Structure formats: structure tokens, C-alpha cells
Amino acid sequence: MKVLVSQPLPEPSSTDLLSAFVVVIGRPDAWPEEARRHLPDADALVPTPREKVTGELLALAPHLKVVANCAVGTDNVDLEACRRRGIVVTNTPGVLTEATADLTWLLILAVARRFREGDALIRSGAWDGWKPMEMMGASLDGKTLGVFGPGRIGSAVARRASSFGMRVVTCDAADGPEAFERLLAESDVLTIHAPLTPATRGRFGEDELARMKPGAILVNTARGPIVDEAALASALASGRLGGAGLDVYEKEPAVHPGLLPLPNVVLLPHLGSATRETRLAMARTACDEAARVLRGEEPRHRVV
Ligand code: GLV
């Protein structure tokens, strides 16, 4: 049986867990061409968030039994097409929770304390010593952290808030308008952890950003299309919002050009789960799930 792994993963993962199968490992820049070449006789696919597994590609894969996504989010996979075809879809929950929560706090602190500007000042050689009003940021102690999507990662972010003296308000994507309005109105820092679904796509648009607290900080380590990036860029440029920390983008890997010159924005290249330990655990989980389904066993983290 043949497994297409869309791009090289931290090893050992495919080398041991998929050793009973023929494994083809693609190149990061060769999707969807490699999918078109290898899916016609593939029994399993191990993609990452970078690769869109569309209905059109799935239609080329008559033998495909499983899409074992190397990620917790599965918005890159056409779940409906998989459901119709009886293709199992799995993800990698749990193993990336703490790493992603840590990175969320890295962004919160970096934006609140103007990390980028401070680092740039030192490197410019222009710093001439301590000044009482230099580069003042925002204190977190006593402020309110709003968590949109208090699932595994959102809850881990909320847990860390007590160490910083922050009060927490949460709103699930499925909660009614009252909870959502409270989240917008009360959060000094609002952090997004909901999955990307039709209900969350564009949830933070111009109107919602306008209802956030003046000077609030928005952080997104979930999925870019939950936030309207153009609206965010103008809310930041006008000073309506105090800053933003982004790890994900609406049209990844593109970033809205309006965000790039803003000093109060910290931008990372989708690094939420990027520790050696976590990325290896994700790769091993995904390969194990593919192998389980190919052996006729029930996977551990079935989405479809
Ligand atoms: C990464 O973005 C993931 O969903 O695991």
C-alpha cells in the first residue's frame, strides 16, 4: 500500500511508523502537482496545513482510505468530500496544546511590551540610555484576557493568564451574541483559538473590531480567515486598536501589506506548534493514524 506524505516531516515518524508501506515524500513547493501524480494509486495521504486537499484532488484518488492531517485544524481538507467518499480524516489534537499556548503568550507579551520596537532600537545603535517615558507599553496585571474558542488551546492560554494577574472572559464560537459582545467589549487582550469553520470565517470584521475596547490588542494563533486582515490593518493604522500579534494569515503565506509597516504588530510565520518536541509528536501522531487505518484499525483521533 502507498502513502503520500506531502512534505518532509520530523523523523523518526514515517521511517518507522509507515515502514510496512511504500512511502512517497513530496516537496513543500510541489503541491498540487505531486498530489496529481501520486494520489491515483495512493491508499493514504499525510498532508500539513499548507496543502489544500480539495474535492478535485480527492476525486483523483479512488483507493484513498485515510487523510491523516499533520495538524489539529482540518480546514485544509474538504471534509464533506471525504465523508461522501467514506475516507477517514484524522488530526493531531493534544500534542500541540502547550506549545501553541506558549507562543500565544509570546505574542501577547511582545505586543504589550513593544518587543519589536525595543529590539530594533538597540540594533539601530540609536539607543542613548534609560528614559522615564521611553517605549512605554501596556501592563497586563489587572486587565482582562478574552478567549474566543476556549477549547484545548484556548483553555491552556487562559490557565497561563493567572500568572500574569489577568482576569479571563471566554466565548465559544457557538455562543450567542451576548457572550460575543461581552468578549468584544471587555477584552483588553483578545486571543482567538476557534477552528476555522463557516461560522467563524470572517467573524472579526470591521464592525466587530470597531466594537472592541479602544487600544485593545488582538492575537490570532488559530486560523487567519477568522479575521478580516484589511479591516484589522485599518483599525491598527487608525490607532483604534492598540496592537496585534499574528501567527496565521487570511491568505497564507501572503500577509496584508497594510500590516507590514505597523510598529505595533508582531508577525510570525505560523509557528504555534513549532518546537522540536511538538512537531515530532505531530508527525508521529499523523503517521500512526495513517498506519492504523491502513491496518484496518480504528484511529485515535478521527474527525470524519
Ligand atoms: C496548525 O496550525 C495546526 O492546526 O496544528
Short mmCIF file of C-alpha atoms and ligand atoms in Angstrom, two decimals:
data_model
loop_
_atom_site.label_atom_id
_atom_site.label_comp_id
_atom_site.label_asym_id
_atom_site.label_seq_id
_atom_site.Cartn_x
_atom_site.Cartn_y
_atom_site.Cartn_z
CA MET A 1 0.00 0.00 0.00
CA LYS A 2 1.18 3.51 -0.78
CA VAL A 3 1.26 6.56 1.48
CA LEU A 4 1.81 10.08 0.13
CA VAL A 5 3.38 12.35 2.76
CA SER A 6 3.01 15.85 1.35
CA GLN A 7 6.34 17.19 2.61
CA PRO A 8 9.27 16.02 4.76
CA LEU A 9 8.33 15.55 8.43
CA PRO A 10 10.49 15.43 11.56
CA GLU A 11 11.81 11.90 11.81
CA PRO A 12 11.58 9.23 13.07
CA SER A 13 7.93 9.24 12.09
CA SER A 14 7.35 7.96 8.54
CA THR A 15 10.57 5.91 8.68
CA ASP A 16 9.36 3.64 11.46
CA LEU A 17 5.58 4.02 11.71
CA LEU A 18 4.99 3.68 7.96
CA SER A 19 7.78 1.15 7.29
CA ALA A 20 5.27 -1.50 6.21
CA PHE A 21 4.12 0.69 3.31
CA VAL A 22 5.56 2.36 0.23
CA VAL A 23 6.10 5.97 1.29
CA VAL A 24 6.43 8.86 -1.15
CA ILE A 25 7.53 12.14 0.42
CA GLY A 26 6.69 15.27 -1.56
CA ARG A 27 8.39 18.66 -1.71
CA PRO A 28 6.83 21.68 0.02
CA ASP A 29 6.62 23.65 -3.22
CA ALA A 30 5.28 20.83 -5.40
CA TRP A 31 1.64 20.72 -4.30
CA PRO A 32 -0.76 20.04 -6.02
CA GLU A 33 1.34 18.63 -8.90
CA GLU A 34 2.74 15.81 -6.75
CA ALA A 35 -0.76 15.07 -5.46
CA ARG A 36 -1.98 14.71 -9.05
CA ARG A 37 0.89 12.36 -9.78
CA HIS A 38 0.69 10.18 -6.68
CA LEU A 39 -2.92 10.22 -5.50
CA PRO A 40 -4.25 7.92 -8.27
CA ASP A 41 -2.61 4.89 -6.59
CA ALA A 42 -2.30 6.19 -3.01
CA ASP A 43 -4.04 4.46 -0.10
CA ALA A 44 -3.24 7.16 2.47
CA LEU A 45 -2.34 10.83 2.45
CA VAL A 46 -0.49 12.69 5.23
CA PRO A 47 -0.83 16.42 4.46
CA THR A 48 0.05 19.51 6.50
CA PRO A 49 -1.91 22.79 6.86
CA ARG A 50 -0.03 24.11 3.83
CA GLU A 51 -1.65 21.68 1.38
CA LYS A 52 -5.28 22.10 0.36
CA VAL A 53 -6.87 18.70 -0.01
CA THR A 54 -9.69 19.69 -2.33
CA GLY A 55 -12.61 17.68 -3.66
CA GLU A 56 -10.95 17.88 -7.08
CA LEU A 57 -7.76 16.19 -5.79
CA LEU A 58 -9.71 13.62 -3.77
CA ALA A 59 -11.57 12.67 -6.96
CA LEU A 60 -8.21 11.55 -8.40
CA ALA A 61 -7.70 9.08 -5.53
CA PRO A 62 -10.01 6.09 -5.96
CA HIS A 63 -8.13 3.94 -3.41
CA LEU A 64 -7.66 6.58 -0.71
CA LYS A 65 -8.73 5.32 2.73
CA VAL A 66 -7.39 8.00 5.03
CA VAL A 67 -6.27 11.62 5.15
CA ALA A 68 -4.15 11.84 8.32
CA ASN A 69 -3.66 15.58 8.67
CA CYS A 70 -0.44 16.62 10.41
CA ALA A 71 -2.24 19.39 12.32
CA VAL A 72 -5.10 19.81 14.74
CA GLY A 73 -7.02 22.08 12.33
CA THR A 74 -8.58 20.31 9.36
CA ASP A 75 -9.85 23.30 7.39
CA ASN A 76 -7.32 22.47 4.63
CA VAL A 77 -9.25 19.26 3.92
CA ASP A 78 -12.61 19.04 2.12
CA LEU A 79 -14.27 17.13 4.95
CA GLU A 80 -17.59 16.84 3.13
CA ALA A 81 -15.98 15.20 0.11
CA CYS A 82 -14.18 12.76 2.46
CA ARG A 83 -17.43 11.99 4.26
CA ARG A 84 -19.20 11.28 0.97
CA ARG A 85 -16.40 9.01 -0.17
CA GLY A 86 -16.00 7.19 3.16
CA ILE A 87 -12.42 8.48 3.55
CA VAL A 88 -11.35 8.69 7.20
CA VAL A 89 -9.89 12.05 8.31
CA THR A 90 -7.74 12.33 11.44
CA ASN A 91 -5.89 15.16 13.19
CA THR A 92 -3.28 15.65 15.92
CA PRO A 93 -5.01 17.13 18.97
CA GLY A 94 -3.39 17.39 22.40
CA VAL A 95 0.28 17.20 21.45
CA LEU A 96 0.46 20.84 20.33
CA THR A 97 -1.67 22.45 23.02
CA GLU A 98 1.09 23.72 25.34
CA ALA A 99 3.45 24.86 22.57
CA THR A 100 0.69 26.87 20.91
CA ALA A 101 -0.42 28.37 24.22
CA ASP A 102 3.20 29.39 24.92
CA LEU A 103 3.50 31.07 21.52
CA THR A 104 0.24 32.91 22.11
CA TRP A 105 1.72 34.39 25.27
CA LEU A 106 4.90 35.24 23.40
CA LEU A 107 2.75 37.37 21.06
CA ILE A 108 0.69 38.91 23.87
CA LEU A 109 3.80 39.96 25.78
CA ALA A 110 5.71 41.06 22.67
CA VAL A 111 2.88 43.36 21.57
CA ALA A 112 2.03 44.67 25.05
CA ARG A 113 5.68 45.46 25.83
CA ARG A 114 6.72 46.69 22.36
CA PHE A 115 9.34 43.99 21.97
CA ARG A 116 9.88 44.59 18.26
CA GLU A 117 10.46 48.32 18.64
CA GLY A 118 12.83 47.84 21.57
CA ASP A 119 14.89 45.23 19.78
CA ALA A 120 15.03 47.43 16.66
CA LEU A 121 16.18 50.44 18.70
CA ILE A 122 19.10 48.51 20.16
CA ARG A 123 20.13 47.13 16.77
CA SER A 124 19.92 50.59 15.18
CA GLY A 125 22.65 51.83 17.52
CA ALA A 126 20.48 54.86 18.34
CA TRP A 127 19.66 53.99 21.97
CA ASP A 128 21.31 56.50 24.26
CA GLY A 129 20.19 55.25 27.69
CA TRP A 130 17.23 54.88 30.11
CA LYS A 131 14.45 57.44 29.92
CA PRO A 132 11.38 57.57 32.18
CA MET A 133 8.92 57.64 29.30
CA GLU A 134 10.72 55.59 26.72
CA MET A 135 8.73 52.97 24.84
CA MET A 136 6.03 52.54 27.44
CA GLY A 137 3.83 49.56 26.78
CA ALA A 138 0.70 48.23 28.50
CA SER A 139 0.58 46.41 31.85
CA LEU A 140 -1.26 43.09 31.80
CA ASP A 141 -1.80 42.78 35.55
CA GLY A 142 -5.42 43.52 36.42
CA LYS A 143 -6.53 43.57 32.79
CA THR A 144 -8.94 41.25 31.01
CA LEU A 145 -7.95 38.48 28.62
CA GLY A 146 -10.73 37.46 26.23
CA VAL A 147 -10.50 33.95 24.78
CA PHE A 148 -12.52 33.26 21.64
CA GLY A 149 -12.69 29.46 21.48
CA PRO A 150 -11.90 28.05 24.94
CA GLY A 151 -11.08 24.54 23.70
CA ARG A 152 -7.83 22.74 24.46
CA ILE A 153 -5.51 25.54 23.34
CA GLY A 154 -7.76 28.41 24.46
CA SER A 155 -8.03 26.84 27.93
CA ALA A 156 -4.26 26.40 28.13
CA VAL A 157 -3.85 30.09 27.24
CA ALA A 158 -6.44 31.02 29.88
CA ARG A 159 -4.64 28.90 32.51
CA ARG A 160 -1.45 30.90 31.99
CA ALA A 161 -3.37 34.17 32.46
CA SER A 162 -3.44 33.83 36.25
CA SER A 163 0.37 34.01 36.30
CA PHE A 164 0.08 37.45 34.72
CA GLY A 165 -2.70 38.61 37.03
CA MET A 166 -5.26 38.74 34.26
CA ARG A 167 -8.97 38.09 34.57
CA VAL A 168 -10.37 35.84 31.84
CA VAL A 169 -13.61 36.02 29.84
CA THR A 170 -14.37 33.32 27.29
CA CYS A 171 -16.70 32.92 24.36
CA ASP A 172 -17.21 29.75 22.39
CA ALA A 173 -17.76 30.14 18.65
CA ALA A 174 -21.21 28.60 19.16
CA ASP A 175 -22.20 31.00 21.98
CA GLY A 176 -24.92 33.56 21.31
CA PRO A 177 -24.45 37.27 20.57
CA GLU A 178 -24.50 38.27 24.24
CA ALA A 179 -21.32 36.33 25.07
CA PHE A 180 -19.63 37.57 21.90
CA GLU A 181 -20.49 41.22 22.60
CA ARG A 182 -19.17 40.85 26.15
CA LEU A 183 -15.94 39.40 24.79
CA LEU A 184 -15.52 42.34 22.41
CA ALA A 185 -16.46 44.96 25.00
CA GLU A 186 -14.41 43.67 27.95
CA SER A 187 -11.19 42.27 26.48
CA ASP A 188 -8.02 44.31 26.83
CA VAL A 189 -6.33 41.44 25.01
CA LEU A 190 -8.49 39.25 22.79
CA THR A 191 -6.98 35.97 21.65
CA ILE A 192 -8.50 33.67 19.01
CA HIS A 193 -8.44 29.88 19.36
CA ALA A 194 -11.52 28.67 17.50
CA PRO A 195 -11.26 26.36 14.49
CA LEU A 196 -11.95 27.81 11.05
CA THR A 197 -15.47 26.81 10.06
CA PRO A 198 -18.19 28.54 8.00
CA ALA A 199 -19.40 30.04 11.31
CA THR A 200 -16.03 31.53 12.30
CA ARG A 201 -14.79 32.67 8.86
CA GLY A 202 -14.68 36.49 8.89
CA ARG A 203 -16.07 36.59 12.45
CA PHE A 204 -13.77 39.52 13.31
CA GLY A 205 -14.61 42.03 10.59
CA GLU A 206 -14.73 45.82 10.51
CA ASP A 207 -17.86 46.08 12.71
CA GLU A 208 -16.62 43.64 15.34
CA LEU A 209 -13.17 45.26 15.51
CA ALA A 210 -14.91 48.62 15.94
CA ARG A 211 -16.77 47.25 18.97
CA MET A 212 -13.56 46.14 20.72
CA LYS A 213 -12.15 48.27 23.53
CA PRO A 214 -10.17 51.24 22.25
CA GLY A 215 -6.50 50.35 22.41
CA ALA A 216 -7.14 46.60 22.77
CA ILE A 217 -4.69 44.01 21.47
CA LEU A 218 -5.83 41.25 19.10
CA VAL A 219 -3.89 37.97 18.89
CA ASN A 220 -4.55 35.18 16.42
CA THR A 221 -2.76 31.82 16.55
CA ALA A 222 -5.74 29.85 15.18
CA ARG A 223 -6.56 30.44 11.52
CA GLY A 224 -6.14 33.64 9.51
CA PRO A 225 -9.52 33.82 7.75
CA ILE A 226 -11.29 34.23 11.12
CA VAL A 227 -10.07 37.85 10.98
CA ASP A 228 -10.63 40.30 8.13
CA GLU A 229 -6.99 41.33 7.68
CA ALA A 230 -7.72 44.52 5.72
CA ALA A 231 -10.12 45.68 8.45
CA LEU A 232 -7.54 44.81 11.11
CA ALA A 233 -4.83 46.75 9.28
CA SER A 234 -7.01 49.87 9.16
CA ALA A 235 -8.14 49.54 12.81
CA LEU A 236 -4.46 49.38 13.79
CA ALA A 237 -3.33 52.16 11.46
CA SER A 238 -6.03 54.49 12.80
CA GLY A 239 -4.97 53.77 16.39
CA ARG A 240 -8.41 52.30 17.18
CA LEU A 241 -6.71 49.06 18.25
CA GLY A 242 -3.51 49.14 20.28
CA GLY A 243 -1.68 46.28 18.58
CA ALA A 244 -1.87 42.80 17.12
CA GLY A 245 0.09 39.59 17.28
CA LEU A 246 -0.47 37.26 14.35
CA ASP A 247 0.83 33.78 13.63
CA VAL A 248 -1.70 32.99 10.90
CA TYR A 249 -2.96 34.91 7.86
CA GLU A 250 -6.07 35.20 5.77
CA LYS A 251 -4.34 34.22 2.53
CA GLU A 252 -1.33 32.37 3.91
CA PRO A 253 1.55 32.70 3.08
CA ALA A 254 0.61 36.22 1.90
CA VAL A 255 0.30 38.93 4.56
CA HIS A 256 -1.85 42.03 4.04
CA PRO A 257 0.62 44.77 3.01
CA GLY A 258 -1.08 47.23 5.38
CA LEU A 259 0.17 45.22 8.36
CA LEU A 260 3.84 45.19 7.43
CA PRO A 261 4.84 48.79 8.26
CA LEU A 262 2.94 48.96 11.56
CA PRO A 263 5.25 49.05 14.60
CA ASN A 264 2.59 47.70 16.95
CA VAL A 265 2.14 44.42 15.07
CA VAL A 266 4.18 41.27 15.64
CA LEU A 267 4.05 38.79 12.76
CA LEU A 268 5.20 35.18 12.95
CA PRO A 269 5.19 32.52 10.20
CA HIS A 270 2.65 30.02 11.62
CA LEU A 271 4.96 28.79 14.39
CA GLY A 272 2.35 27.93 17.06
CA SER A 273 3.33 24.27 17.28
CA ALA A 274 6.93 24.74 16.16
CA THR A 275 9.00 23.19 18.89
CA ARG A 276 11.15 20.17 18.02
CA GLU A 277 9.26 18.05 20.54
CA THR A 278 5.81 19.10 19.37
CA ARG A 279 6.40 18.88 15.64
CA LEU A 280 7.89 15.39 16.09
CA ALA A 281 4.87 14.35 18.19
CA MET A 282 2.52 15.71 15.50
CA ALA A 283 4.36 13.84 12.75
CA ARG A 284 4.30 10.62 14.76
CA THR A 285 0.61 11.01 15.54
CA ALA A 286 -0.28 11.60 11.88
CA CYS A 287 1.82 8.68 10.62
CA ASP A 288 0.43 6.41 13.33
CA GLU A 289 -3.14 7.35 12.38
CA ALA A 290 -2.49 6.59 8.70
CA ALA A 291 -0.93 3.24 9.61
CA ARG A 292 -3.82 2.32 11.89
CA VAL A 293 -6.41 2.90 9.20
CA LEU A 294 -4.36 1.01 6.60
CA ARG A 295 -4.10 -1.94 9.02
CA GLY A 296 -7.88 -1.87 9.44
CA GLU A 297 -7.76 -0.49 12.99
CA GLU A 298 -9.79 2.38 14.42
CA PRO A 299 -7.74 5.63 14.50
CA ARG A 300 -7.32 7.52 17.77
CA HIS A 301 -8.27 10.99 16.53
CA ARG A 302 -10.98 10.61 13.95
CA VAL A 303 -12.55 13.83 12.62
CA VAL A 304 -14.55 12.17 9.82
C1 GLV B 1 -1.51 24.06 12.96
O1 GLV B 1 -1.83 25.12 12.58
C2 GLV B 1 -2.43 23.06 13.40
O2 GLV B 1 -3.65 23.17 13.16
O3 GLV B 1 -1.98 22.08 14.00
#
